[in-house]
């Protein structure tokens, strides 16, 4: 007689860590990194600061784990978008729609605060940008050229670096102060500027088509 297999019980420690990371991420995105002290995070979680420190060595480690989770989630979503996209321009619009959902709920001071107060987490984010995101952009450029939607004379390395840096411009408070600009609207304008600059006439027609679809979807949400 075979013994009935008992389903594995999830480690309670890991479950508690996931909850802290999830709640902390929401708080950081809304209020910024500096405002959300360990005391504030513990209060929102309904747990003691001592318990929180049993899960994470310090706030730096917590911020780093939040960034790590964000990166893993982003990569999974980007891969799904890349595989399902009909063409290179459709892929760029889908990526924008995904980022639009993030930017609408993101306090732009997070980026500057991470760079200044949590350099380990920022280094993790920067490495992700310089490796995975840059390669994603290069693949999209190569695809667009092959499809005839992007100009064949593009210097892919130069354009990829430009796109990488311009993608972070909406987060620059010295350029786009949050009391004067909406993060997702700035991102949208920069995305269109980028696309029209690299596309052929054939590509321009497709951009207009996808932009119309995007506008219709946005109006339905209002």
Tab-separated table of C-alpha atoms in Angstrom:
chain	number	residue	atom	x	y	z
A	1	UNK	CA	0.000	0.000	0.000
A	2	UNK	CA	1.484	3.252	-1.078
A	3	UNK	CA	1.553	6.076	1.375
A	4	UNK	CA	-0.604	9.050	0.590
A	5	UNK	CA	1.607	11.949	-0.414
A	6	UNK	CA	1.271	15.015	1.759
A	7	UNK	CA	1.363	18.270	-0.200
A	8	UNK	CA	4.339	20.439	0.732
A	9	UNK	CA	3.638	23.252	3.180
A	10	UNK	CA	5.014	26.602	2.107
A	11	UNK	CA	7.678	27.988	4.324
A	12	UNK	CA	6.053	30.573	6.610
A	13	UNK	CA	9.224	32.664	6.661
A	14	UNK	CA	9.213	32.989	2.868
A	15	UNK	CA	5.497	33.806	2.893
A	16	UNK	CA	6.054	36.594	5.421
A	17	UNK	CA	8.945	37.980	3.345
A	18	UNK	CA	6.796	38.037	0.215
A	19	UNK	CA	4.080	39.946	2.068
A	20	UNK	CA	6.556	42.527	3.363
A	21	UNK	CA	8.073	42.975	-0.105
A	22	UNK	CA	4.659	43.356	-1.739
A	23	UNK	CA	3.363	45.930	0.764
A	24	UNK	CA	6.692	47.810	0.830
A	25	UNK	CA	6.733	48.041	-2.948
A	26	UNK	CA	3.285	49.629	-2.995
A	27	UNK	CA	4.273	52.098	-0.270
A	28	UNK	CA	7.573	53.007	-1.938
A	29	UNK	CA	5.894	53.571	-5.303
A	30	UNK	CA	3.284	55.843	-3.736
A	31	UNK	CA	5.203	57.799	-1.114
A	32	UNK	CA	8.870	57.414	-2.051
A	33	UNK	CA	11.709	55.557	-0.370
A	34	UNK	CA	12.822	58.102	2.204
A	35	UNK	CA	9.374	58.852	3.629
A	36	UNK	CA	8.641	55.192	4.250
A	37	UNK	CA	10.756	54.378	7.304
A	38	UNK	CA	10.957	50.883	8.773
A	39	UNK	CA	8.564	52.046	11.511
A	40	UNK	CA	6.027	53.194	8.900
A	41	UNK	CA	6.329	49.976	6.920
A	42	UNK	CA	5.862	47.866	10.068
A	43	UNK	CA	2.784	49.922	11.000
A	44	UNK	CA	1.186	49.375	7.589
A	45	UNK	CA	1.927	45.670	7.842
A	46	UNK	CA	0.544	45.408	11.374
A	47	UNK	CA	3.736	43.824	12.666
A	48	UNK	CA	6.474	44.899	15.043
A	49	UNK	CA	9.698	46.466	13.815
A	50	UNK	CA	11.542	43.633	15.555
A	51	UNK	CA	9.705	41.049	13.443
A	52	UNK	CA	10.530	43.019	10.305
A	53	UNK	CA	14.223	43.027	11.188
A	54	UNK	CA	14.071	39.261	11.642
A	55	UNK	CA	13.054	38.999	8.000
A	56	UNK	CA	15.356	41.672	6.546
A	57	UNK	CA	18.720	42.806	7.871
A	58	UNK	CA	17.930	46.491	7.278
A	59	UNK	CA	16.000	48.836	5.005
A	60	UNK	CA	18.700	48.627	2.334
A	61	UNK	CA	18.138	44.895	2.005
A	62	UNK	CA	14.379	45.388	1.848
A	63	UNK	CA	14.674	48.009	-0.917
A	64	UNK	CA	17.026	45.724	-2.828
A	65	UNK	CA	14.555	42.821	-2.601
A	66	UNK	CA	11.716	45.079	-3.782
A	67	UNK	CA	13.802	46.099	-6.809
A	68	UNK	CA	14.719	42.444	-7.459
A	69	UNK	CA	11.040	41.450	-7.457
A	70	UNK	CA	10.195	44.350	-9.775
A	71	UNK	CA	12.947	43.322	-12.227
A	72	UNK	CA	11.832	39.680	-12.294
A	73	UNK	CA	8.215	40.700	-12.856
A	74	UNK	CA	9.184	43.168	-15.582
A	75	UNK	CA	11.303	40.618	-17.460
A	76	UNK	CA	8.474	38.081	-17.435
A	77	UNK	CA	6.011	40.668	-18.790
A	78	UNK	CA	8.447	41.957	-21.421
A	79	UNK	CA	9.127	38.448	-22.694
A	80	UNK	CA	5.399	37.776	-22.985
A	81	UNK	CA	4.862	41.054	-24.873
A	82	UNK	CA	7.802	40.420	-27.202
A	83	UNK	CA	6.551	36.949	-28.149
A	84	UNK	CA	2.938	38.021	-28.710
A	85	UNK	CA	3.617	41.277	-30.615
A	86	UNK	CA	2.572	41.306	-34.278
A	87	UNK	CA	5.496	43.506	-35.341
A	88	UNK	CA	8.226	45.732	-33.895
A	89	UNK	CA	6.000	48.832	-33.640
A	90	UNK	CA	3.197	46.842	-32.022
A	91	UNK	CA	5.774	45.542	-29.539
A	92	UNK	CA	6.840	49.101	-28.662
A	93	UNK	CA	3.227	50.200	-28.136
A	94	UNK	CA	2.532	47.153	-25.969
A	95	UNK	CA	5.631	47.886	-23.922
A	96	UNK	CA	4.425	51.453	-23.521
A	97	UNK	CA	1.008	50.286	-22.337
A	98	UNK	CA	2.663	48.045	-19.761
A	99	UNK	CA	4.942	50.848	-18.523
A	100	UNK	CA	2.014	53.271	-18.589
A	101	UNK	CA	0.310	51.166	-15.929
A	102	UNK	CA	3.441	51.366	-13.771
A	103	UNK	CA	4.109	55.067	-14.323
A	104	UNK	CA	0.545	56.100	-13.476
A	105	UNK	CA	1.089	54.775	-9.938
A	106	UNK	CA	4.740	55.714	-9.479
A	107	UNK	CA	6.079	58.625	-7.485
A	108	UNK	CA	8.980	59.872	-9.658
A	109	UNK	CA	11.137	60.748	-6.650
A	110	UNK	CA	11.707	57.012	-6.107
A	111	UNK	CA	14.400	56.839	-8.771
A	112	UNK	CA	16.462	59.752	-7.408
A	113	UNK	CA	16.074	58.530	-3.823
A	114	UNK	CA	17.187	55.034	-4.736
A	115	UNK	CA	20.257	56.393	-6.493
A	116	UNK	CA	21.178	58.587	-3.507
A	117	UNK	CA	20.200	56.533	-0.455
A	118	UNK	CA	20.184	52.914	-1.654
A	119	UNK	CA	23.116	52.529	-4.094
A	120	UNK	CA	23.091	48.711	-3.958
A	121	UNK	CA	19.485	48.605	-5.145
A	122	UNK	CA	20.206	51.254	-7.764
A	123	UNK	CA	23.177	49.245	-9.054
A	124	UNK	CA	20.892	46.217	-9.439
A	125	UNK	CA	18.385	48.327	-11.382
A	126	UNK	CA	21.110	49.897	-13.527
A	127	UNK	CA	22.605	46.495	-14.387
A	128	UNK	CA	19.162	45.343	-15.459
A	129	UNK	CA	18.839	48.397	-17.694
A	130	UNK	CA	22.297	48.044	-19.246
A	131	UNK	CA	21.944	44.330	-19.978
A	132	UNK	CA	18.398	43.014	-20.357
A	133	UNK	CA	16.557	46.217	-21.352
A	134	UNK	CA	19.271	47.324	-23.755
A	135	UNK	CA	19.233	43.917	-25.467
A	136	UNK	CA	15.443	44.065	-25.665
A	137	UNK	CA	15.712	47.399	-27.492
A	138	UNK	CA	18.369	46.042	-29.867
A	139	UNK	CA	16.201	43.030	-30.739
A	140	UNK	CA	13.260	45.345	-31.425
A	141	UNK	CA	15.364	47.573	-33.689
A	142	UNK	CA	16.681	44.577	-35.632
A	143	UNK	CA	13.166	43.207	-36.004
A	144	UNK	CA	11.784	46.554	-37.183
A	145	UNK	CA	14.505	46.907	-39.821
A	146	UNK	CA	13.843	43.385	-41.126
A	147	UNK	CA	10.110	44.110	-41.312
A	148	UNK	CA	10.711	47.370	-43.188
A	149	UNK	CA	9.111	49.536	-40.492
A	150	UNK	CA	12.399	51.003	-39.200
A	151	UNK	CA	15.031	52.765	-41.274
A	152	UNK	CA	17.766	50.479	-42.554
A	153	UNK	CA	20.468	53.120	-42.001
A	154	UNK	CA	20.049	53.207	-38.204
A	155	UNK	CA	23.135	52.871	-36.017
A	156	UNK	CA	21.607	50.293	-33.703
A	157	UNK	CA	24.099	50.706	-30.865
A	158	UNK	CA	23.677	54.486	-30.774
A	159	UNK	CA	19.875	54.364	-30.994
A	160	UNK	CA	19.648	51.628	-28.337
A	161	UNK	CA	21.669	53.736	-25.902
A	162	UNK	CA	19.578	56.796	-26.722
A	163	UNK	CA	16.332	54.917	-26.094
A	164	UNK	CA	17.685	53.465	-22.860
A	165	UNK	CA	18.532	56.888	-21.458
A	166	UNK	CA	15.458	58.691	-22.811
A	167	UNK	CA	13.251	56.055	-21.213
A	168	UNK	CA	14.380	57.303	-17.802
A	169	UNK	CA	13.971	61.011	-18.577
A	170	UNK	CA	10.365	61.189	-17.289
A	171	UNK	CA	11.743	60.323	-13.829
A	172	UNK	CA	14.117	63.298	-13.818
A	173	UNK	CA	12.575	65.840	-11.463
A	174	UNK	CA	15.009	68.548	-12.576
A	175	UNK	CA	13.623	68.248	-16.116
A	176	UNK	CA	9.998	67.189	-15.580
A	177	UNK	CA	8.870	68.293	-12.072
A	178	UNK	CA	5.938	66.202	-10.886
A	179	UNK	CA	3.882	69.312	-10.053
A	180	UNK	CA	4.040	70.371	-13.724
A	181	UNK	CA	4.029	67.092	-15.689
A	182	UNK	CA	2.258	63.752	-15.519
A	183	UNK	CA	4.761	60.922	-15.690
A	184	UNK	CA	2.805	58.717	-18.096
A	185	UNK	CA	2.085	61.633	-20.462
A	186	UNK	CA	5.771	62.530	-20.696
A	187	UNK	CA	6.611	58.896	-21.365
A	188	UNK	CA	4.000	58.772	-24.140
A	189	UNK	CA	5.366	61.877	-25.885
A	190	UNK	CA	8.944	60.604	-25.748
A	191	UNK	CA	7.895	57.188	-27.051
A	192	UNK	CA	6.171	58.726	-30.089
A	193	UNK	CA	9.128	61.039	-30.736
A	194	UNK	CA	11.445	58.009	-30.684
A	195	UNK	CA	9.244	55.880	-32.936
A	196	UNK	CA	8.674	58.527	-35.602
A	197	UNK	CA	12.400	59.256	-35.677
A	198	UNK	CA	13.459	55.679	-36.415
A	199	UNK	CA	10.571	54.618	-38.667
A	200	UNK	CA	10.094	54.536	-42.436
A	201	UNK	CA	7.013	56.010	-44.161
A	202	UNK	CA	5.515	52.533	-43.968
A	203	UNK	CA	6.252	52.533	-40.250
A	204	UNK	CA	4.668	55.972	-39.775
A	205	UNK	CA	1.389	54.648	-41.140
A	206	UNK	CA	1.487	51.771	-38.663
A	207	UNK	CA	2.294	54.119	-35.765
A	208	UNK	CA	-0.802	56.168	-36.577
A	209	UNK	CA	-2.895	53.010	-36.690
A	210	UNK	CA	-1.689	51.768	-33.294
A	211	UNK	CA	-1.964	55.265	-31.803
A	212	UNK	CA	-5.612	55.419	-32.840
A	213	UNK	CA	-6.249	52.040	-31.231
A	214	UNK	CA	-4.462	53.167	-28.086
A	215	UNK	CA	-6.526	56.380	-27.912
A	216	UNK	CA	-9.758	54.412	-28.319
A	217	UNK	CA	-8.780	52.027	-25.516
A	218	UNK	CA	-7.804	54.948	-23.271
A	219	UNK	CA	-11.128	56.715	-23.901
A	220	UNK	CA	-13.046	53.574	-22.931
A	221	UNK	CA	-11.303	53.561	-19.542
A	222	UNK	CA	-12.397	57.141	-18.792
